XYZ file of C-alpha atoms in Angstrom:
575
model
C 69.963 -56.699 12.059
C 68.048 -59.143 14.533
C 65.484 -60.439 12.691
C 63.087 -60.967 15.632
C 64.103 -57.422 17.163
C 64.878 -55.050 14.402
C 65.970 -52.486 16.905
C 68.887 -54.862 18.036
C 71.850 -55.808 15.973
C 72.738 -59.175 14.940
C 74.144 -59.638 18.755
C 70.735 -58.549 20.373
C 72.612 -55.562 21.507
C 71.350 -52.124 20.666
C 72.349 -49.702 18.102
C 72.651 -46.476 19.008
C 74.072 -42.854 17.944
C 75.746 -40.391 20.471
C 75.912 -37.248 20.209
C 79.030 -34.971 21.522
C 79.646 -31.609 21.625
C 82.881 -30.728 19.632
C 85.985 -28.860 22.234
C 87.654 -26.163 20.067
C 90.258 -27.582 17.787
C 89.215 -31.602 18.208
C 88.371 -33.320 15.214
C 85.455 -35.825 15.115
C 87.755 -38.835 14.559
C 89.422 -37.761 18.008
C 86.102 -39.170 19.364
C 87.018 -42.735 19.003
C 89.514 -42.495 21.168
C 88.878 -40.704 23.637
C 85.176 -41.907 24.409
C 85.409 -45.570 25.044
C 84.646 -44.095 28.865
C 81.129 -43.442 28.258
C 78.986 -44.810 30.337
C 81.389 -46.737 32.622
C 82.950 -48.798 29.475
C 79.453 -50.333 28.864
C 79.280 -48.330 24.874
C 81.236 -50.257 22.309
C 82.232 -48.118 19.582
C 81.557 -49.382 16.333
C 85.514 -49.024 14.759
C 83.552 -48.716 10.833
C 82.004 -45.711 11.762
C 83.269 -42.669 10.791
C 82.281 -39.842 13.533
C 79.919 -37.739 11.293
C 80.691 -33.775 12.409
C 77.293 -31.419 12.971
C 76.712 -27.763 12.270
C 79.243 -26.872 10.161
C 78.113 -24.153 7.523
C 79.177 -24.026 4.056
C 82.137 -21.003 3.681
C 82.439 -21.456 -0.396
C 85.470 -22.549 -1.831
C 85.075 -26.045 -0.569
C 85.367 -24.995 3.197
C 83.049 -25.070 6.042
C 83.111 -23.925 9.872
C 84.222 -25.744 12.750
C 81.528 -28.436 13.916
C 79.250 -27.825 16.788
C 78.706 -31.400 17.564
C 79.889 -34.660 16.629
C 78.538 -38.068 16.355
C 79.121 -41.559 17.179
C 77.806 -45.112 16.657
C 78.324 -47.873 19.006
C 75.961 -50.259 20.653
C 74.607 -51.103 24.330
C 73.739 -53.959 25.728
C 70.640 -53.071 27.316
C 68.286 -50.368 28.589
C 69.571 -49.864 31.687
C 72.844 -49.351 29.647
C 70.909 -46.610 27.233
C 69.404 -44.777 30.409
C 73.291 -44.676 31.989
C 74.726 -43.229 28.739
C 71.733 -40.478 28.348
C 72.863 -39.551 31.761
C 76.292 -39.334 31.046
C 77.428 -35.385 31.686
C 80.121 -35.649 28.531
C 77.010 -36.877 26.374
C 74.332 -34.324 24.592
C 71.687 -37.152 23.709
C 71.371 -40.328 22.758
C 69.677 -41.650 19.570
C 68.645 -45.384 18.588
C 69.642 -46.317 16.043
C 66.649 -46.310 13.519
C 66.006 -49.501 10.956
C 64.847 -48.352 7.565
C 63.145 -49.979 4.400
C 63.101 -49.263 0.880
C 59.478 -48.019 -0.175
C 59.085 -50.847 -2.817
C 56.305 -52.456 -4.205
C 53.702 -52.076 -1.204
C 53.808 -55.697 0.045
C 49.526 -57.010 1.413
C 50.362 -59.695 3.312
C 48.390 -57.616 6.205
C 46.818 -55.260 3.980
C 43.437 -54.849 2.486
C 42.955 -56.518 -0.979
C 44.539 -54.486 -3.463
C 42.689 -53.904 -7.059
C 40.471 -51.738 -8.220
C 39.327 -49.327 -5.492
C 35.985 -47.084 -6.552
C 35.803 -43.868 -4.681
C 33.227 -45.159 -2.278
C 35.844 -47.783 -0.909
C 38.039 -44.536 0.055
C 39.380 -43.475 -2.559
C 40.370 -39.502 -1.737
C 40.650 -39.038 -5.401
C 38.243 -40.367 -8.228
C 39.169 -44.172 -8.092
C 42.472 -45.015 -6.951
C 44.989 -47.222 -8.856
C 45.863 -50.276 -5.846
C 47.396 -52.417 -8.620
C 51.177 -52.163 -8.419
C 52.250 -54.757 -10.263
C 50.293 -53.969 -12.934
C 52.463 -51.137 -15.419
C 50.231 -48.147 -17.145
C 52.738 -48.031 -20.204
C 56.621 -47.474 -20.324
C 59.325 -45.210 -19.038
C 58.864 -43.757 -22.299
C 55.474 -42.860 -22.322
C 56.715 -41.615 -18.665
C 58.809 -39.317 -20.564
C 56.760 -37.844 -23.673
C 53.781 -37.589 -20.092
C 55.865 -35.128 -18.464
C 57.307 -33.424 -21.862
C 60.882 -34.335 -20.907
C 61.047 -35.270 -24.638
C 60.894 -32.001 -25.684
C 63.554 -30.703 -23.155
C 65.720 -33.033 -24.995
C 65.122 -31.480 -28.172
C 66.336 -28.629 -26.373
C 69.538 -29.651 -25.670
C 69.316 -30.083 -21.921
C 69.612 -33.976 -21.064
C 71.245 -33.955 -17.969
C 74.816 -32.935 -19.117
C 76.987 -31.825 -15.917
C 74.560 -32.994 -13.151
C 74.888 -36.024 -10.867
C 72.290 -37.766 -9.160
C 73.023 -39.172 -5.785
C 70.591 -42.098 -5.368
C 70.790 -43.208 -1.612
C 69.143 -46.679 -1.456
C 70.119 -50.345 -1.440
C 73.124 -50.502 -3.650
C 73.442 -49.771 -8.028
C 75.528 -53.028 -9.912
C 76.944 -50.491 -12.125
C 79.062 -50.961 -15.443
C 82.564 -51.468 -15.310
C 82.936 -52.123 -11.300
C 84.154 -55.522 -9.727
C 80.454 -56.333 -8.999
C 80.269 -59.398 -6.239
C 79.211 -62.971 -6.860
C 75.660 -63.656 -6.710
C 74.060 -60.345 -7.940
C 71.989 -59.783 -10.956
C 73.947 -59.750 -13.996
C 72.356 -56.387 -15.299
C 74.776 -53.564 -15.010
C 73.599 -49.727 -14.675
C 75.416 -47.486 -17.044
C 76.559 -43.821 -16.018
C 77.616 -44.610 -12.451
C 80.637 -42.910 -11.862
C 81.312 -43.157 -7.829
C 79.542 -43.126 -4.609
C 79.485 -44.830 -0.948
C 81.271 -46.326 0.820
C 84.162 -45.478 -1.415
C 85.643 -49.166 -1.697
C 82.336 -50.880 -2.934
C 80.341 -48.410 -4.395
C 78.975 -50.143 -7.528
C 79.400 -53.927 -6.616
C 76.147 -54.862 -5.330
C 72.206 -54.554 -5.324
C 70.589 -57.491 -3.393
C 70.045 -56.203 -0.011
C 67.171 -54.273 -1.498
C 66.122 -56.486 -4.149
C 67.850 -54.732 -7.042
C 65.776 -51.658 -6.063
C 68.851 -49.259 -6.051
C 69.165 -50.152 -9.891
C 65.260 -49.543 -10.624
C 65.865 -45.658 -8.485
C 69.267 -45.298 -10.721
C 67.294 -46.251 -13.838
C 64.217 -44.234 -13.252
C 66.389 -41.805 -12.657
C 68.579 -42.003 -16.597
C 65.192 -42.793 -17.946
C 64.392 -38.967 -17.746
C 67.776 -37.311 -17.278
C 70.174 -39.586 -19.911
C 72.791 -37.637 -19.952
C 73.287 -36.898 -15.668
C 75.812 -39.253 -14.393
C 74.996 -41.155 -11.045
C 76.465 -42.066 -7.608
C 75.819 -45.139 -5.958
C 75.071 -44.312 -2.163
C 74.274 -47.351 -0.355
C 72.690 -47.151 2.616
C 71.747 -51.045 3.104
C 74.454 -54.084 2.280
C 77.061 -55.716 4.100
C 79.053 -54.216 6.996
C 78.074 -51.939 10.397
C 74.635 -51.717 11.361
C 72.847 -52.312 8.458
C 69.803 -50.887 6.955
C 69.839 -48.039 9.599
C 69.737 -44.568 9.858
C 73.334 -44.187 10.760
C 74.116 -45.290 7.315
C 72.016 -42.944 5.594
C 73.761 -40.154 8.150
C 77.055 -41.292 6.708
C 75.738 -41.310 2.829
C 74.170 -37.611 3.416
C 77.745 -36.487 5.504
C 79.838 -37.950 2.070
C 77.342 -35.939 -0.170
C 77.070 -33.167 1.220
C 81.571 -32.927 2.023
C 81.496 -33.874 -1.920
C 79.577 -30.782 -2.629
C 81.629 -28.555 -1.286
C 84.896 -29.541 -2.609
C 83.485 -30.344 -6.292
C 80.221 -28.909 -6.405
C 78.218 -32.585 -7.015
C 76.261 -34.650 -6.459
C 73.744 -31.683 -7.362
C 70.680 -33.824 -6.589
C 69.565 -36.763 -4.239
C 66.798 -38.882 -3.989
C 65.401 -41.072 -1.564
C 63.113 -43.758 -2.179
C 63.063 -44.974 1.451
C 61.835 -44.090 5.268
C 60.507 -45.886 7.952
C 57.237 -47.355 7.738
C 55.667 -46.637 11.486
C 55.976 -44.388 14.445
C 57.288 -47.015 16.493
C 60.217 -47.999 14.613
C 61.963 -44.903 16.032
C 59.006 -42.063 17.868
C 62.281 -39.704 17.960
C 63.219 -39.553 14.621
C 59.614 -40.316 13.475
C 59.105 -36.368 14.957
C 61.896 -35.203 16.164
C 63.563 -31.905 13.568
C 66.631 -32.160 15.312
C 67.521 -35.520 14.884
C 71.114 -35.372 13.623
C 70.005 -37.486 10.019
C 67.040 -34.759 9.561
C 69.339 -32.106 10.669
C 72.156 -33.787 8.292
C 69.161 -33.340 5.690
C 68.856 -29.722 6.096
C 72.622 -28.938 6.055
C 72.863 -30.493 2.266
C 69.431 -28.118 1.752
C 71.205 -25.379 2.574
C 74.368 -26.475 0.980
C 72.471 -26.020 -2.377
C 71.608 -29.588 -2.722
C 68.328 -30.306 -3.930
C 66.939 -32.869 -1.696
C 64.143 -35.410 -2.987
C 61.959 -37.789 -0.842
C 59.293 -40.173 -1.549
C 56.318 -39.781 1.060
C 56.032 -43.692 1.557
C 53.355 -46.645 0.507
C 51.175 -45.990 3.728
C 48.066 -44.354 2.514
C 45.175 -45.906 3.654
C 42.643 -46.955 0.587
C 45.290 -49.829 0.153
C 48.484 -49.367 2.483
C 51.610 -51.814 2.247
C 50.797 -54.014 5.011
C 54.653 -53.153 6.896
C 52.518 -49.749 8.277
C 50.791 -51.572 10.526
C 48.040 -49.023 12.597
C 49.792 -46.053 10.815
C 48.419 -45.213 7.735
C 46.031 -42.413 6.244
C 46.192 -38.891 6.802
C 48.896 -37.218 10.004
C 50.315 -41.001 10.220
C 51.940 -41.905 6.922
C 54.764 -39.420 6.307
C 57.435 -39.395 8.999
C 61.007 -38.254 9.855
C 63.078 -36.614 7.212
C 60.339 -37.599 4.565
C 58.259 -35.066 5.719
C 60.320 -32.100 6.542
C 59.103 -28.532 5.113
C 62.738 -28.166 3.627
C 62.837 -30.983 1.519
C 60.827 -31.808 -1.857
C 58.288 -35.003 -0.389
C 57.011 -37.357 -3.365
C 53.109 -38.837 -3.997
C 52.177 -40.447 -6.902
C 49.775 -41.334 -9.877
C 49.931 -43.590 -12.593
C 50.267 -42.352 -15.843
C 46.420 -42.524 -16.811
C 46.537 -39.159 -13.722
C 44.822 -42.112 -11.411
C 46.092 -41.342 -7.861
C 47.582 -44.293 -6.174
C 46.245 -45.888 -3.342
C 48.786 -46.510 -1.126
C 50.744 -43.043 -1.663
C 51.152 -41.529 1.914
C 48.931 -38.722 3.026
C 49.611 -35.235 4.875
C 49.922 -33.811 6.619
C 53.780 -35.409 7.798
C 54.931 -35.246 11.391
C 56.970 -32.450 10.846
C 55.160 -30.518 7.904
C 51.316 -29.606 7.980
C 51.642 -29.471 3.871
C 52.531 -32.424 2.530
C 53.049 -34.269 0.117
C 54.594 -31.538 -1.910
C 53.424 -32.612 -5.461
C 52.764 -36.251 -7.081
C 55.349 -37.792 -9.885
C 54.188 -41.166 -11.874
C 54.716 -44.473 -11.031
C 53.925 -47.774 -12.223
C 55.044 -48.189 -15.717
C 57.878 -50.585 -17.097
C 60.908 -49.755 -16.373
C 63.997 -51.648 -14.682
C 60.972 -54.037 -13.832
C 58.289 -55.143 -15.192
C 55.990 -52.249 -13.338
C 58.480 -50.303 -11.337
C 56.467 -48.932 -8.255
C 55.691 -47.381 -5.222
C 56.289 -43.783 -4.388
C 59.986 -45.295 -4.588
C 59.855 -45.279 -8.627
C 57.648 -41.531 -8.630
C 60.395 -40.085 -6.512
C 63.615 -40.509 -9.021
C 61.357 -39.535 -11.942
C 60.884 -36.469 -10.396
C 64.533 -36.435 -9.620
C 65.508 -36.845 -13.599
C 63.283 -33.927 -14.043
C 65.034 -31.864 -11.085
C 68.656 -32.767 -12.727
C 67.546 -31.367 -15.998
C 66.235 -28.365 -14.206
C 69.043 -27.838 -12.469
C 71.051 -28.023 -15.895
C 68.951 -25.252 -16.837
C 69.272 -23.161 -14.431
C 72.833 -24.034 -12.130
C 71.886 -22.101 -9.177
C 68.508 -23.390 -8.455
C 68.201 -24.675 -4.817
C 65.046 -27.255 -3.570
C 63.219 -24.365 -2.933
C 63.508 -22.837 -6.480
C 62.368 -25.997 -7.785
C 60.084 -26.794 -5.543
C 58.144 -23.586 -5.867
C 58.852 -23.882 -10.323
C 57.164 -27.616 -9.626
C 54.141 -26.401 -7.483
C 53.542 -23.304 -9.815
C 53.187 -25.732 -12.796
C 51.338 -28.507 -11.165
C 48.349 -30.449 -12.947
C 45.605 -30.024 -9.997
C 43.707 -33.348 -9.485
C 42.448 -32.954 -6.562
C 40.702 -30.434 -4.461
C 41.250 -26.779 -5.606
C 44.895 -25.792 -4.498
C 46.578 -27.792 -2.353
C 45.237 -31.000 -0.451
C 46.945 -33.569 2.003
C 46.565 -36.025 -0.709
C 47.792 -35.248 -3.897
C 49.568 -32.127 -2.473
C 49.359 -29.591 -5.237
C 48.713 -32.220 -8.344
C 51.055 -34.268 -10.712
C 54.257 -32.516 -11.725
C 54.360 -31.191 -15.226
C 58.209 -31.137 -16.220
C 58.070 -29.175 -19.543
C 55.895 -26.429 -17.854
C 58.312 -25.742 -14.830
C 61.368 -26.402 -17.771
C 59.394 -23.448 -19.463
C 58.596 -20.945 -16.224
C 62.583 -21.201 -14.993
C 63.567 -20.417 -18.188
C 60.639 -18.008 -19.441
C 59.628 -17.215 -15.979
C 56.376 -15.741 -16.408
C 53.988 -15.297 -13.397
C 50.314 -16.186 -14.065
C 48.677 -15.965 -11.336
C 48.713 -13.742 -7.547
C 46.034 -14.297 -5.537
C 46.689 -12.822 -2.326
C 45.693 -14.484 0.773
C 47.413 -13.256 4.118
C 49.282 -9.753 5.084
C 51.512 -9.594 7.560
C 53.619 -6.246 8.344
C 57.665 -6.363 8.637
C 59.937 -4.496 11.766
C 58.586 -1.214 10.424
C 55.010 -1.850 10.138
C 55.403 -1.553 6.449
C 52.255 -3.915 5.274
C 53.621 -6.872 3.371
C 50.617 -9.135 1.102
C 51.584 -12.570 0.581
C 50.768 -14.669 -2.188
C 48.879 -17.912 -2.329
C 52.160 -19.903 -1.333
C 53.703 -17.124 0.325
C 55.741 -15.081 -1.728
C 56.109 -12.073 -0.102
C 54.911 -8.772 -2.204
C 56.717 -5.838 -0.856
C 56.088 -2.170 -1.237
C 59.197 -0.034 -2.930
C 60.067 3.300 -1.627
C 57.602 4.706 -3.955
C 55.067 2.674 -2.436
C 54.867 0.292 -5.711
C 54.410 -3.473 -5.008
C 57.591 -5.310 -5.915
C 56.975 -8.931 -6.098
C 59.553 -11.775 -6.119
C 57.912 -14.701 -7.353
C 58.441 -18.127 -6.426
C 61.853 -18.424 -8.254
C 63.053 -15.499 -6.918
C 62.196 -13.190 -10.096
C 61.547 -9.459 -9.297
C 58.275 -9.273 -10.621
C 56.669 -5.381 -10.471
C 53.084 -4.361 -10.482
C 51.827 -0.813 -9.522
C 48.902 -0.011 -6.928
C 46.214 -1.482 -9.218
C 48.241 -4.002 -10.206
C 49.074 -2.986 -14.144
C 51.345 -4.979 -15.073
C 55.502 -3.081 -15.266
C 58.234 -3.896 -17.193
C 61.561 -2.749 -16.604
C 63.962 -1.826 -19.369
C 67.535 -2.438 -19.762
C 68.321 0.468 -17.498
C 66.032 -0.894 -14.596
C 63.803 2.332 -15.258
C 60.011 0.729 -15.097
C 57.861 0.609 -17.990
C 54.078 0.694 -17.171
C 51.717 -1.506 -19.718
C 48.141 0.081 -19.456
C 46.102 -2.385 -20.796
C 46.468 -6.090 -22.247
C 48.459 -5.908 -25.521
C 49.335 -1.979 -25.220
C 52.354 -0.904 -26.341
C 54.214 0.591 -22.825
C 54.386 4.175 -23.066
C 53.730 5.429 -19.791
C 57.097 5.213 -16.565
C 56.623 4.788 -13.317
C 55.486 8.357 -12.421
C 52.963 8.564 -15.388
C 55.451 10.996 -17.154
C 55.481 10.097 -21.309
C 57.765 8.083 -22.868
C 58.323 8.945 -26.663
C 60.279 6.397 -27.545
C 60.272 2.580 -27.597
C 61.637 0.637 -24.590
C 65.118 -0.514 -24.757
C 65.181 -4.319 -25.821
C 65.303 -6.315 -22.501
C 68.409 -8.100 -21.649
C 68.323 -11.690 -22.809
C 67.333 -13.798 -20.543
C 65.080 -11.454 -18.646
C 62.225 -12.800 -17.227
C 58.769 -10.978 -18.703
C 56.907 -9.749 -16.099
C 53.253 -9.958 -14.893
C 50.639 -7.906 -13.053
C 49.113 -9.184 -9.544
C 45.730 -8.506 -11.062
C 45.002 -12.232 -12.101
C 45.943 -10.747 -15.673
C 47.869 -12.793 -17.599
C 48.859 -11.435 -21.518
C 49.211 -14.492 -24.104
C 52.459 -12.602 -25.147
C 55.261 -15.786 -24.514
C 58.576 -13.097 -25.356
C 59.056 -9.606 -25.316
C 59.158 -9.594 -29.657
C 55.732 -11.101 -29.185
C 54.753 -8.754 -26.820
C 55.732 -5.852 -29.092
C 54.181 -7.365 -32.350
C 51.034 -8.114 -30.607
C 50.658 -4.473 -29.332
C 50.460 -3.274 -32.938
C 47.322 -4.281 -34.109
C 45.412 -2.980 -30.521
C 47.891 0.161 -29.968
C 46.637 3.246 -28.900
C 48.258 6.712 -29.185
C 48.493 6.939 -24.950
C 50.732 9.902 -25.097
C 48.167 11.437 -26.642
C 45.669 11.312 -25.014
C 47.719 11.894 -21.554
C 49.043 15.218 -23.295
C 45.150 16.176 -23.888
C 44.353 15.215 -20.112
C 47.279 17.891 -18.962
């Protein structure tokens, strides 16, 4: 990178991506040789970069469908050059190619003091924690915080699930790791990108890879880790192109072996004008790249950034605060987007604020930082975002086929609220609580329904949605069916009594809190007991804001005896 230009490469020429449309049957690769025409001759490929295909959809069985587009990396020597290329009729758009940073330690070289900022200084929430380098406890008090403790005792620890961690390089055990770099080695690091050097080095960032990777084992010990390095030697460093590659090598990794199930990213760009386009753009190729792994099944993990304004790192410049803090891929509604507190539930200063450029509603949810970890006080919403992403690769060890939205909607349902009732542009919807969404995906019980908007569907059939939209749709019978935010059928009649459904789907209507069911669907009697649920089977809820202390169906059943009464009775008195 030019250090006086950081849009211009180490020549002064500029970086830039082109995109292509793919002709049936051409590969990417074809693309570096036949396209050295572009432009007149004035685009010099870059030879290290593998064309990175777009559009193809995941098939199963490792496969996916023929690329729409394909793109390239080369570099221009000047504007003029740029404006000739985006005119170019073989050429769909051109893209610059974007510099990134990690979102470390908020650096105040331009930045108010940071220390202790009272709520009158502008602090959104109570009095905000501005002191970085100063840790509130250990990774281990990070741990027994979020109950991840007791998902250990469990027996879920990460077993089976990798952790992508895209970010400046990991110096991981047992890999030829280059002169010069730190002498710590990260354990459980078992392959990554680019495929030759994965492993060997950490500097470029400051060793911030290997605080992500060990944030990361601190709360998942058991996952297993690949190094993705999107900053280090070789190509355009530091850029988005690399983190396009890293996402393209994840995502084809997926599909043939099912992993890396999880990746976070502790990075972004720290102003609008680094890059306007992919600052709010959706269909930038990396965002778009983003989306692709979403909807591979990856779940996708970003920290919102160190921009927020009571005490902003000083590399954001004007944008900071609320609509200019969260930007590009960071922000997208698709994607899980990381705030933070410290462990005391202080909200931190500098965490970005919502909404993003391409999301009204975030951040999503805030995870902890500063406590001592691979440093001394590991920090920024860099260390908060692979926490959270231990905690996701447990999750996802509980329950294989949970997607980022499963989690993200487990995550929000379970959320400590610290700031304004429900969700707010600052802390999103409060402080992740791991052993509470560990608990609702795998005794997914449903609390609360408030509804708050109706919409109707092709057939005018009136559908309520819940308070994070969860549709609640009418049966055939005119019953309210409700999936809730993992996906669980959860059914509730007219008035919202709360239904359970026996091991032969037929519904099971619970009158009152504690009753034993007696009464189906229709209201006809039931003599006998309910067949034993199937295990596993979530226990189901009304939409009536009623919410039974009953934690399993044997509790449910035991607790009914001491407050049953003979329904069947008095329904056969009523006829």
């Amino acid at each position: 990178m030019n250090a006086e230009d950081p849009k211009r490469d180490r020549d002064g020429r500029i970086s830039v991506l082109v995109e292509m449309r793919a002709q049936p049957g051409m590969s990417a690769s074809i693309g570096l040789g036949t396209d050295l025409e572009l432009a007149g001759g004035a685009l010099r490929l870059d030879p290290e970069f593998v064309p990175v295909a777009m559009g193809g959809e995941t098939l199963g069985d490792g496969f996916s469908s023929a690329p729409q587009t394909f793109i390239l990396r080369g570099t221009l020597a000047s504007e003029d050059e740029f404006r000739k290329l985006e005119a170019d009729p073989q050429v769909l758009r051109v893209w610059r190619d974007t510099p990134i940073a990690p979102f470390a330690a908020p650096r105040n070289d331009n930045a108010p003091q940071m220390g202790e900022i009272p709520s009158m200084a502008g602090c959104p929430i109570g009095s905000c924690d501005c002191t970085p380098g100063t840790p509130v406890g250990t990774i281990a008090d990070v741990a027994r915080y979020l109950g991840v403790d007791q998902i250990w005792a469990r027996g879920h620890r990460g077993q089976g699930i990798v952790v992508g961690v895209l970010d400046g390089g990991i110096t991981a055990q047992g890999r030829p790791v280059r002169a010069g770099e730190t002498a710590r080695r990260i354990p459980r690091v078992i392959g990554g990108w680019p495929a030759a050097s994965w492993g060997t080095e950490a500097s470029a960032w400051s060793e911030h890879g290997n605080m992500c990777a060990t944030d990361v084992l601190g709360m998942a010990p058991d996952a297993q880790l690949f190094d993705m390095r999107i900053s280090g030697s070789g190509g355009s460093t530091s850029t988005i192109s690399r983190a396009l590659q890293a996402f393209d090598w994840a995502l084809t990794h997926y599909r043939m072996h099912g992993t890396p199930q999880v990746l976070t990213n502790s990075w972004g760009i720290f102003q609008e004008g680094w890059d306007a386009s992919y600052a709010r753009d959706p269909s930038h190729p990396f965002t778009r790249k983003v989306v692709e792994a979403v909807n591979a099944g990856i779940v996708v993990l970003f920290a919102a950034g160190n921009c927020g304004d009571t005490c902003p790192d000083g590399r954001c410049g004007p944008d900071v605060g609320s609509g200019r803090s969260i930007w590009g891929a960071n922000g997208h509604d698709q994607v899980i987007t990381v705030g933070a507190v410290n462990l005391h539930e202080r909200f931190v200063g500098y965490s970005s604020r919502g909404p993003a450029a391409l999301s009204p509603r975030k951040p999503d949810f805030c995870s902890i930082t500063h406590f001592r970890g691979y440093f001394n006080s590991d920090s920024g919403t860099s260390a908060a975002t692979p926490i959270l992403a231990g905690v996701c690769a447990l999750l996802r060890q509980v329950r294989s086929s949970a997607t980022t939205p499963t989690l993200k909607a487990a995550l929000i349902a379970t959320c400590k609220d610290i700031g304004d009732p429900g969700f707010d542009i600052h802390s999103g919807h409060g402080i992740v609580q791991a052993l509470r969404a560990y608990n609702r995906l795998t005794w997914p019980i449903k609390s609360l329904l408030s509804d708050t908007g109706v919409v109707r569907d092709l057939r005018e059939t009136i559908i309520t949605l819940d308070r994070i939209g969860t549709p609640i749709l009418p049966d055939r019978l005119g019953t309210h069916v409700v999936a809730d935010q993992i996906g669980t059928p959860v059914i509730a009649d007219l008035k919202g009594t709360p239904v359970f459904a026996d091991t032969a789907g037929t519904p099971v209507v619970l009158d009152q809190k504690g009753t034993r069911p007696l009464l189906d669907q229709g209201g006809s009697p039931i003599a006998e007991r309910i067949d034993r649920p199937d295990p596993g089977r979530p226990f189901l809820l009304s939409t009536d804001h009623q919410a039974p202390e009953w934690q399993n169906f044997e509790e449910m059943l035991t607790g009914a005896e001491a407050q049953q009464e003979d329904a069947l009775t008095l329904l056969v008195a009523q006829i």
